[in-house]
Coordinates of C-alpha atoms in Angstrom, one line a residue:
X11 CA 244.3 63.3 -120.9
X12 CA 243.3 62.4 -124.4
X13 CA 244.6 59.4 -126.4
X14 CA 247.1 57.1 -124.7
X15 CA 250.7 58.1 -125.4
X16 CA 252.6 56.0 -128.0
X17 CA 255.7 54.3 -126.7
X18 CA 258.3 53.7 -129.5
X19 CA 260.7 50.9 -128.4
X20 CA 264.2 51.5 -129.8
X21 CA 265.7 48.6 -131.7
X22 CA 269.2 49.4 -132.9
X23 CA 270.5 46.7 -135.2
X24 CA 273.9 48.4 -135.2
X25 CA 277.4 47.7 -133.9
X26 CA 278.1 51.2 -132.7
X27 CA 275.0 52.9 -131.2
X28 CA 275.9 54.8 -128.1
X29 CA 274.2 52.7 -125.4
X30 CA 273.3 49.3 -127.0
X31 CA 275.5 48.9 -130.0
X32 CA 276.1 45.3 -131.0
X33 CA 273.4 43.9 -128.7
X34 CA 270.8 43.3 -131.4
X35 CA 272.9 42.8 -134.6
X36 CA 271.7 39.1 -134.7
X37 CA 268.4 39.0 -136.5
X38 CA 266.8 36.5 -134.2
X39 CA 268.0 38.3 -131.1
X40 CA 266.6 41.6 -132.5
X41 CA 263.2 40.1 -133.1
X42 CA 263.1 38.5 -129.7
X43 CA 263.9 41.8 -128.1
X44 CA 261.2 43.6 -130.1
X45 CA 258.6 41.0 -129.1
X46 CA 259.7 41.5 -125.5
X47 CA 259.3 45.3 -125.8
X48 CA 255.8 44.9 -127.2
X49 CA 254.9 42.6 -124.3
X50 CA 256.1 45.3 -122.0
X51 CA 254.0 47.9 -123.5
X52 CA 255.6 49.3 -126.7
X53 CA 253.1 50.4 -129.4
X54 CA 255.7 50.8 -132.1
X55 CA 259.2 49.3 -132.7
X56 CA 261.6 51.8 -134.2
X57 CA 264.2 49.9 -136.2
X58 CA 267.5 51.6 -137.1
X59 CA 270.5 50.3 -138.9
X60 CA 272.8 53.3 -138.8
X61 CA 274.0 55.0 -135.7
X62 CA 273.3 58.7 -135.3
X63 CA 275.3 59.2 -132.1
X64 CA 277.5 62.3 -132.0
X65 CA 280.5 61.9 -134.3
X66 CA 279.1 58.8 -136.1
X67 CA 280.1 58.4 -139.7
X68 CA 277.8 57.2 -142.5
X69 CA 277.6 53.6 -143.7
X70 CA 276.6 52.2 -147.1
X71 CA 272.9 52.2 -147.8
X72 CA 273.2 48.5 -148.8
X73 CA 274.6 47.7 -145.4
X74 CA 271.9 49.7 -143.7
X75 CA 269.3 47.7 -145.6
X76 CA 271.0 44.4 -144.9
X77 CA 270.7 45.1 -141.2
X78 CA 267.2 46.6 -141.2
X79 CA 264.9 44.9 -143.8
X80 CA 264.9 41.3 -142.6
X81 CA 264.0 42.5 -139.1
X82 CA 261.2 44.8 -140.4
X83 CA 259.7 41.9 -142.3
X84 CA 259.9 39.5 -139.4
X85 CA 258.2 42.1 -137.0
X86 CA 255.5 43.0 -139.5
X87 CA 254.8 39.3 -140.0
X88 CA 254.1 39.1 -136.2
X89 CA 251.6 42.0 -136.5
X90 CA 253.9 44.5 -134.8
X91 CA 253.7 48.2 -135.9
X92 CA 257.1 49.2 -137.2
X93 CA 258.9 52.5 -137.7
X94 CA 262.1 52.7 -139.7
X95 CA 264.8 55.1 -138.4
X96 CA 266.6 56.2 -141.5
X97 CA 267.7 59.3 -143.5
X98 CA 267.9 57.4 -146.8
X99 CA 264.9 57.5 -149.1
X100 CA 265.7 54.1 -150.7
X101 CA 265.8 52.4 -147.3
X102 CA 262.6 54.1 -146.2
X103 CA 260.9 52.9 -149.5
X104 CA 262.1 49.3 -149.0
X105 CA 261.0 49.3 -145.4
X106 CA 257.5 50.7 -146.3
X107 CA 257.3 48.0 -148.9
X108 CA 258.2 45.5 -146.2
X109 CA 255.3 46.8 -144.0
X110 CA 256.8 49.7 -142.0
X111 CA 254.1 52.3 -141.3
X112 CA 256.3 55.2 -140.0
X113 CA 259.5 56.7 -141.3
X114 CA 261.5 58.3 -138.5
X115 CA 264.0 60.6 -140.3
X116 CA 266.4 62.5 -138.0
X117 CA 267.0 64.9 -140.8
X118 CA 263.4 65.6 -141.3
X119 CA 263.8 64.8 -145.0
X120 CA 266.8 67.2 -145.5
X121 CA 269.6 64.6 -145.9
X122 CA 268.2 62.9 -149.0
X123 CA 266.5 65.0 -151.7
X124 CA 264.3 62.1 -152.7
X125 CA 262.8 61.6 -149.2
X126 CA 260.0 64.3 -149.7
X127 CA 258.7 62.7 -152.9
X128 CA 258.7 59.3 -151.3
X129 CA 256.7 60.5 -148.3
X130 CA 254.2 62.3 -150.6
X131 CA 253.7 59.1 -152.6
X132 CA 253.4 56.8 -149.6
X133 CA 250.8 56.4 -146.9
X134 CA 253.5 56.3 -144.1
X135 CA 253.6 58.7 -141.3
X136 CA 256.7 60.8 -141.2
X137 CA 258.7 62.0 -138.2
X138 CA 260.1 65.5 -139.0
X139 CA 263.0 66.1 -136.6
X140 CA 264.9 69.4 -136.1
X141 CA 268.3 68.9 -137.8
X142 CA 271.4 70.9 -138.5
X143 CA 273.6 68.5 -140.3
X144 CA 275.1 64.9 -140.1
X145 CA 276.2 63.4 -136.8
X146 CA 279.9 64.0 -137.4
X147 CA 279.3 67.7 -137.9
X148 CA 276.4 68.6 -135.6
X149 CA 278.4 69.4 -132.5
X150 CA 279.7 72.5 -134.2
X151 CA 276.2 73.7 -135.1
X152 CA 274.9 73.9 -131.5
X153 CA 274.7 77.7 -131.4
X154 CA 271.4 79.5 -130.9
X155 CA 270.1 82.9 -129.9
X156 CA 266.7 81.4 -128.9
X157 CA 266.8 77.6 -129.1
X158 CA 263.1 77.1 -128.5
X159 CA 262.0 79.7 -131.0
X160 CA 264.4 78.6 -133.6
X161 CA 263.5 74.9 -133.3
X162 CA 259.7 75.6 -133.3
X163 CA 260.1 77.9 -136.3
X164 CA 262.1 75.4 -138.2
X165 CA 259.7 72.6 -137.6
X166 CA 256.7 74.8 -138.4
X167 CA 258.3 75.8 -141.7
X168 CA 259.4 72.3 -142.6
X169 CA 255.9 70.9 -141.9
X170 CA 254.4 73.6 -144.1
X171 CA 256.9 72.7 -146.9
X172 CA 255.8 69.1 -146.8
X173 CA 252.1 69.9 -146.7
X174 CA 252.5 72.2 -149.8
X175 CA 254.3 69.3 -151.6
X176 CA 251.3 67.1 -150.9
X177 CA 251.9 65.3 -147.6
X178 CA 248.7 64.8 -145.6
X179 CA 249.1 66.9 -142.4
X180 CA 247.7 64.0 -140.4
X181 CA 250.7 62.0 -141.3
X182 CA 253.3 64.4 -139.8
X183 CA 254.9 64.0 -136.4
X184 CA 257.3 66.7 -135.1
X185 CA 260.5 66.0 -133.0
X186 CA 262.6 68.7 -131.4
X187 CA 265.7 66.6 -131.9
X188 CA 267.1 66.5 -128.4
X189 CA 270.9 66.0 -128.5
X190 CA 271.2 66.8 -132.2
X191 CA 273.2 70.0 -132.6
X192 CA 272.2 70.9 -129.0
X193 CA 274.0 70.9 -125.7
X194 CA 272.5 70.0 -122.4
X195 CA 271.2 73.5 -121.7
X196 CA 269.5 73.6 -125.1
X197 CA 267.8 70.2 -124.4
X198 CA 266.4 71.2 -121.0
X199 CA 265.1 74.5 -122.5
X200 CA 263.3 72.6 -125.2
X201 CA 261.8 70.2 -122.6
X202 CA 260.7 73.1 -120.4
X203 CA 258.8 74.6 -123.4
X204 CA 257.3 71.6 -125.1
X205 CA 254.0 73.3 -124.9
X206 CA 255.1 75.7 -127.7
X207 CA 255.8 72.8 -130.0
X208 CA 252.7 70.9 -129.0
X209 CA 250.7 74.1 -129.8
X210 CA 251.7 73.9 -133.5
X211 CA 249.1 71.1 -133.8
X212 CA 250.9 68.0 -135.2
X213 CA 251.7 65.2 -132.8
X214 CA 255.1 65.6 -131.0
X215 CA 257.6 62.8 -130.4
X216 CA 260.3 63.2 -127.8
X217 CA 263.5 61.0 -127.7
X218 CA 265.5 61.7 -124.6
X219 CA 266.2 58.2 -123.6
X220 CA 269.8 57.6 -122.2
X221 CA 271.2 60.7 -123.9
X222 CA 274.2 62.5 -122.6
X223 CA 272.3 65.4 -121.0
X224 CA 270.4 62.8 -119.0
X225 CA 273.7 61.3 -117.9
X226 CA 274.7 64.8 -116.6
X227 CA 272.3 64.3 -113.7
X228 CA 274.0 61.1 -112.6
X229 CA 277.4 60.4 -111.0
X230 CA 280.3 60.8 -113.4
X231 CA 281.1 57.6 -115.3
X232 CA 277.5 56.2 -115.1
X233 CA 277.0 54.1 -118.2
X234 CA 274.3 55.0 -120.7
X235 CA 272.4 51.8 -119.8
X236 CA 272.0 53.0 -116.3
X237 CA 270.2 56.2 -117.3
X238 CA 266.7 54.6 -117.6
X239 CA 265.1 55.9 -114.5
X240 CA 265.7 59.6 -115.2
X241 CA 264.8 58.9 -118.9
X242 CA 261.4 57.5 -117.8
X243 CA 260.8 60.5 -115.6
X244 CA 261.5 62.8 -118.5
X245 CA 259.1 60.8 -120.6
X246 CA 256.4 61.1 -118.0
X247 CA 256.9 64.9 -117.8
X248 CA 256.8 65.1 -121.6
X249 CA 253.5 63.2 -121.6
X250 CA 252.1 65.5 -119.0
X251 CA 252.9 68.4 -121.3
X252 CA 250.9 66.8 -124.1
X253 CA 253.3 64.9 -126.4
X254 CA 252.0 62.2 -128.7
X255 CA 254.9 59.7 -128.2
X256 CA 258.2 58.9 -126.5
X257 CA 261.1 57.0 -128.0
X258 CA 262.8 54.8 -125.3
X259 CA 265.1 52.0 -124.6
X260 CA 263.5 50.7 -121.4
X261 CA 259.9 50.1 -122.3
X262 CA 258.8 48.5 -119.0
X263 CA 260.1 51.3 -116.8
X264 CA 258.6 53.9 -119.2
X265 CA 255.2 52.1 -119.2
X266 CA 255.2 52.2 -115.4
X267 CA 255.9 56.0 -115.4
X268 CA 253.2 56.7 -118.0
X269 CA 250.7 54.6 -116.0
X270 CA 251.4 57.0 -113.1
X271 CA 250.7 60.0 -115.3
X272 CA 247.5 58.3 -116.5
X273 CA 246.4 57.6 -113.0
X274 CA 247.2 61.2 -112.0
X275 CA 244.8 62.4 -114.6
X276 CA 242.1 59.8 -113.6
X277 CA 242.5 57.8 -116.8
X278 CA 243.7 54.5 -115.2
X279 CA 241.1 52.8 -113.0
X280 CA 243.2 49.7 -112.2
X281 CA 243.3 49.1 -108.4
X282 CA 242.3 52.6 -107.6
X283 CA 240.6 51.7 -104.4
X284 CA 242.7 48.7 -103.4
X285 CA 244.9 50.4 -100.8
X286 CA 242.6 53.0 -99.5
X287 CA 241.8 53.1 -95.8
X288 CA 245.1 53.4 -94.0
X289 CA 248.8 53.0 -93.9
X290 CA 250.9 49.9 -93.5

């Protein structure tokens, strides 16, 4: 394997996110949770103030910024690398000014016509996700003839658009948008063919953590917070296929899974000979 995989710890400062809404609305609680995730192995904390769960409506930009910006400032002050999860250019600009170094836009810049110019003018890295419309409309757009080909083509074209506008290619990260205008079968097809997305060249980010299609593997009624083990396995398999990063809720479990992948490839020497010589 090459460079270590980036783990983006999810920090939703929202009341209505699908698996942890309301847990981190308090600023101090949010910061403590972020610090804990970093201690567990997160490389980046991805801070979002507006839920993008299926069916979610929009909130005022002022409310999004009220939730997000104080947390971003506190984390940056602690030396933590921060990503801001937003589709609003003004929120992205304010977060960058506060020290965020990545803009994670689930619309890939399509929801706000000012986002492209902001990214061109900034030094921030930009996550370009496959997107077919806002959360309250995307379920009706989950129709494809060839989901892998269409997602790869869309992201290739969108990256090219941004590069032509002046974005440094090295600042782009691609995301297939699992669960966004995609059903479970679409998500698994995309995961089985991550190599086609990785082959485009830019780093690839995968965000499968706790999503509904993961829950489909578990007994009916299993709460989203109990989907972390299969989520960690998906993350490990994605890393095996060459992705740059994974966006997760349970950092500690994911770190363990990625350590297994690293050891599998001979990249983790810790304790390699400790247990050799027999079985207990």
